[in-house]
Amino acid sequence: MKNPEEENIHAEFRKLQVPVEGMSCASCVLNVEKAIGGLDGVQKVSVNLLMKNADIEYDSQQTNLKNIADTIQQAGYNVPTADIQLKVEGMHCASCVNRVEKAIEQIPGVLKAYVNLALEQVNVSYLPRLVNLHHIQEAVEAVGYKIVKEKEILDGDWEKQRHNTYMLKLKKKLLLSLILTIPIFFISLLEMSGLSITFLETYSRFILFLLTTPIMVFAGSQFFTSAWKSLRHKATDMNTLIAVGTGSAFLYSTAVTFLPFFFPVTLRHVYFDTAAVIITLILFGRFLEARAKGKTSEAIKRLIGLQPKTAKVIREGKEQDIPIAEVRIGDLIVVRPGEKIPVDGVIEDGHSAIDESMITGESMPVEKQKGDKVVGATINKTGSFKFIASKVGSQTVLAQIIKLVQNAQASKAPIQRLVDVVAGYFVPVVILVATLSFIIWLAFGPSPPLTYALINFVSVLIIACPCALGLATPTSIMVGTGRGAELGILIKNAEALEKLHKINAIILDKTGTVSEGEPRVTDLISLNGHNDEELIKYAASIEKVSEHPLGEAVARYAEEKNVPFIEVKDFRAIPGQGVRGKVENKMILLGNRKMMQEYNVSNEKDQQLAEDLALSGKTVLFVAIDGRIAGIIAVVDPIKPDASLAVRYLKQMGLKVFLITGDRYQTAQAVSNQIEVDEFYAEVLPEEKVKFVQQLQDAGYLVGMVGDGINDAPALAQANVGIAMGTGTDIAIEAGDVTLLQGKLLSVPIAIDLSNATVKNIKQNLLGSFIYNVSGIPIAAGLLYPFFGLLLNPMIAAAAMAASSVTVVSNALRLKRFIPKENFKS
């Protein structure tokens, strides 16, 4: 395939034009040229500032496009990339995965391709200026596979229909094969037992041929067509092993049946039963495997099922039911009691209580009124209301959650990369071993040598199929991330899932992570003859005008106590101190100690009281009326109920727990004492949070960072695993590797425990697969025969191969039953 942007210099060299964004001057050009030129294998680089691209000539054996793109981004510039997920039909094993990935990565302009065998999906990261879907499709088809055109992300019916069609097709083939194999098996059994039936003695081989041929041509056709496609492209896969093994047995038996005079009497054995039973067993294994794999994506199906199918939209003054896919931003939508909210939006008219447990995990309905946001797929409990659609289709919260889970399920864990490397060499080595086994048995085996040689040749090929190896990791990842989603833990990629259980230090942001992030009034102390009602009336009236979070807490407290607000005149906010204004012709000051000193308001008598409140982690606000202290209001950002428990469990898991905050020292100390972290750091700026993460990493720690705000995003990105609170900002969620939908700190130890269970499951699968192949191949080759006289029947090999795949998928499905430890749920 040729690309107009690229030409081969010779076998190892490429010339590529890479787009570069962010350059503004000649020094930028020099920076980019210097960065790229420093890479091994780069022969020549020329950057064009006007065209905003870099012409690069490089040795593809020494470097690749991903290295070049990463280097440009590390230099402070940007290479615009795109990502696409595509379904691929025809993949069956780890060697198929390896071939598809290599084919796509050979396209000039592709940075990375990774395949998930369990999902039958490939994720491709590429430069959109150089690559399009047609290029990818061509590359995949060139190695014998097919790209399936994907439908909308929320179209779950299409995926279900495709799976059902495949299952039905497989079932028909299996039934045909089974119906024909039963008589084949019994006729062969009669012959082997020596029982004499005249008709069978004369025609048994022809009958076996007639019964076996439909199995080979129809039921087993997929193995032969796939193997032929692979061979045309000078490649091999598990279908090659099955096709060569059963094909050899069938062709040899056919030759003996119709041309017996070419063979010595001792070699006139037929193996129709071997070919028929092997194909039947493999089809049965595929059927069980497909049925089990269908269960691995149930988390996605359940999420998709939450989305209502239709919406009641008011258009041209009329209410009409339309499919959810036809809802547009700005549509006015009606929701009645008991109905699901179709898309995200903002209430325009009416009010209601909405069950948002799907998003937040909280069972109590949330009161909503005009101006409040509503989330698609949540349930309207009481009143009717109208809302304006603000996010539709793939932009809704539910669609984003589904996409996060799908991306995680499709991503590749680092441990899988080793499997892919092994798989690339596995099938050719197996064919070599089978061929050597055939030659050795033919040359040195007992009589009849050809029979023994053929049996062992077929056995090696059949037992070695790397199906289980290819399924070992992706099935566990799929089920693990799906179970996480059900528990309100969105894990963005397989790498994060694998790393999570390895972290040994965790940093907790305070506000919004350990604390609620919403300050509340905890103490109201009236002084000098004033009462509480008078104090809060004046304080809340002046703070109602303020936009400061502490002011909002005071105003909210007054609302809860039904204290009326009074008009404020001459309002003024004094940065770093507080606010002032006139209420009922009285000058009201509300602020910190510095403000009182600035306005010469004496508060010496109450200093100890204020100190005690401050030491307990509370923020102290002084209220002065006409130049005299009237009272003290203490405000605190409450600690989340589960924070202490979460920290205790994290420490029990062997993690060192740090608290980090931009808040003042006394507050940080009070919170630290309350939740019992190992160390705390106060008055930390956002950029200092990143440095703190780096310092821990330099000290040898694998760091997890938990945060919720924009100021946490850099540290979340720097950490080995960034954990974002789902109740926080979009930027923090985007920067994190894991999102805790419910915003509960107890979800952190649960996520680590889930990671541990998933990685353990992967290791069990891989160990089982490797033991199966490493022990099975020598046994199939006849290793036990010289010592014990034992040979592995090819039919037993086929049953073992099918069982290994089913075992791997079944073991992965155990993760669906993962339950957080009882103490984690406290």
Short mmCIF file of N, CA, C and O in Angstrom, two decimals, residues 174-188 208 211-212 215 272-281 795:
data_model
loop_
_atom_site.label_atom_id
_atom_site.label_comp_id
_atom_site.label_asym_id
_atom_site.label_seq_id
_atom_site.Cartn_x
_atom_site.Cartn_y
_atom_site.Cartn_z
N LEU A 174 -21.80 -27.22 14.33
CA LEU A 174 -21.55 -28.19 15.38
C LEU A 174 -22.54 -29.36 15.30
O LEU A 174 -22.15 -30.53 15.41
N LEU A 175 -23.81 -29.06 15.07
CA LEU A 175 -24.84 -30.11 14.97
C LEU A 175 -24.58 -31.03 13.78
O LEU A 175 -24.66 -32.25 13.90
N LEU A 176 -24.26 -30.43 12.62
CA LEU A 176 -23.94 -31.23 11.44
C LEU A 176 -22.76 -32.15 11.73
O LEU A 176 -22.79 -33.36 11.45
N SER A 177 -21.73 -31.55 12.30
CA SER A 177 -20.51 -32.32 12.58
C SER A 177 -20.78 -33.43 13.59
O SER A 177 -20.31 -34.56 13.43
N LEU A 178 -21.57 -33.12 14.62
CA LEU A 178 -21.86 -34.11 15.66
C LEU A 178 -22.70 -35.27 15.12
O LEU A 178 -22.41 -36.45 15.40
N ILE A 179 -23.73 -34.94 14.32
CA ILE A 179 -24.61 -35.97 13.75
C ILE A 179 -23.82 -36.95 12.88
O ILE A 179 -24.05 -38.17 12.91
N LEU A 180 -22.87 -36.43 12.11
CA LEU A 180 -22.07 -37.28 11.22
C LEU A 180 -20.94 -37.99 11.96
O LEU A 180 -20.52 -39.09 11.57
N THR A 181 -20.42 -37.37 13.00
CA THR A 181 -19.28 -37.95 13.72
C THR A 181 -19.67 -39.18 14.53
O THR A 181 -18.87 -40.12 14.66
N ILE A 182 -20.90 -39.20 15.06
CA ILE A 182 -21.34 -40.35 15.88
C ILE A 182 -21.25 -41.66 15.10
O ILE A 182 -20.59 -42.62 15.56
N PRO A 183 -21.84 -41.77 13.89
CA PRO A 183 -21.67 -43.04 13.14
C PRO A 183 -20.23 -43.29 12.72
O PRO A 183 -19.78 -44.45 12.69
N ILE A 184 -19.47 -42.22 12.39
CA ILE A 184 -18.05 -42.39 12.03
C ILE A 184 -17.30 -43.04 13.19
O ILE A 184 -16.53 -43.99 13.00
N PHE A 185 -17.57 -42.54 14.37
CA PHE A 185 -16.87 -43.04 15.56
C PHE A 185 -17.21 -44.51 15.82
O PHE A 185 -16.32 -45.33 16.08
N PHE A 186 -18.49 -44.87 15.70
CA PHE A 186 -18.90 -46.25 15.99
C PHE A 186 -18.42 -47.23 14.93
O PHE A 186 -18.03 -48.36 15.23
N ILE A 187 -18.43 -46.81 13.67
CA ILE A 187 -17.91 -47.69 12.59
C ILE A 187 -16.42 -47.95 12.83
O ILE A 187 -15.95 -49.08 12.71
N SER A 188 -15.69 -46.89 13.17
CA SER A 188 -14.25 -47.04 13.43
C SER A 188 -14.01 -47.91 14.65
O SER A 188 -13.08 -48.72 14.68
N LEU A 208 -17.10 -44.11 5.56
CA LEU A 208 -16.40 -43.13 6.40
C LEU A 208 -16.01 -41.89 5.60
O LEU A 208 -16.12 -40.76 6.08
N LEU A 211 -19.17 -39.80 4.98
CA LEU A 211 -19.62 -39.12 6.20
C LEU A 211 -18.67 -38.00 6.63
O LEU A 211 -19.08 -36.97 7.15
N THR A 212 -17.38 -38.22 6.40
CA THR A 212 -16.37 -37.24 6.85
C THR A 212 -16.27 -36.03 5.93
O THR A 212 -16.01 -34.91 6.39
N ILE A 215 -18.17 -32.91 6.83
CA ILE A 215 -17.58 -32.28 8.03
C ILE A 215 -16.39 -31.41 7.61
O ILE A 215 -16.24 -30.27 8.06
N PHE A 272 -10.18 -41.23 9.26
CA PHE A 272 -11.34 -40.36 9.10
C PHE A 272 -11.94 -39.99 10.46
O PHE A 272 -12.38 -38.85 10.68
N ASP A 273 -11.94 -40.97 11.38
CA ASP A 273 -12.50 -40.69 12.70
C ASP A 273 -11.70 -39.61 13.43
O ASP A 273 -12.26 -38.75 14.12
N THR A 274 -10.37 -39.64 13.26
CA THR A 274 -9.52 -38.64 13.90
C THR A 274 -9.86 -37.23 13.40
O THR A 274 -10.08 -36.31 14.19
N ALA A 275 -9.94 -37.06 12.06
CA ALA A 275 -10.26 -35.75 11.48
C ALA A 275 -11.65 -35.28 11.92
O ALA A 275 -11.84 -34.12 12.31
N ALA A 276 -12.64 -36.19 11.88
CA ALA A 276 -14.02 -35.82 12.20
C ALA A 276 -14.18 -35.44 13.67
O ALA A 276 -14.78 -34.41 14.01
N VAL A 277 -13.62 -36.26 14.56
CA VAL A 277 -13.77 -35.99 16.00
C VAL A 277 -13.02 -34.72 16.40
O VAL A 277 -13.52 -33.93 17.21
N ILE A 278 -11.84 -34.50 15.83
CA ILE A 278 -11.08 -33.28 16.14
C ILE A 278 -11.88 -32.03 15.77
O ILE A 278 -12.01 -31.10 16.58
N ILE A 279 -12.41 -32.00 14.55
CA ILE A 279 -13.18 -30.82 14.12
C ILE A 279 -14.42 -30.63 15.00
O ILE A 279 -14.76 -29.51 15.41
N THR A 280 -15.10 -31.73 15.34
CA THR A 280 -16.28 -31.65 16.20
C THR A 280 -15.92 -31.08 17.58
O THR A 280 -16.60 -30.19 18.09
N LEU A 281 -14.85 -31.59 18.16
CA LEU A 281 -14.44 -31.13 19.48
C LEU A 281 -14.00 -29.66 19.46
O LEU A 281 -14.31 -28.89 20.37
N MET A 795 -7.51 -37.07 19.08
CA MET A 795 -8.84 -36.68 19.54
C MET A 795 -8.79 -36.16 20.98
O MET A 795 -9.48 -35.21 21.34
#
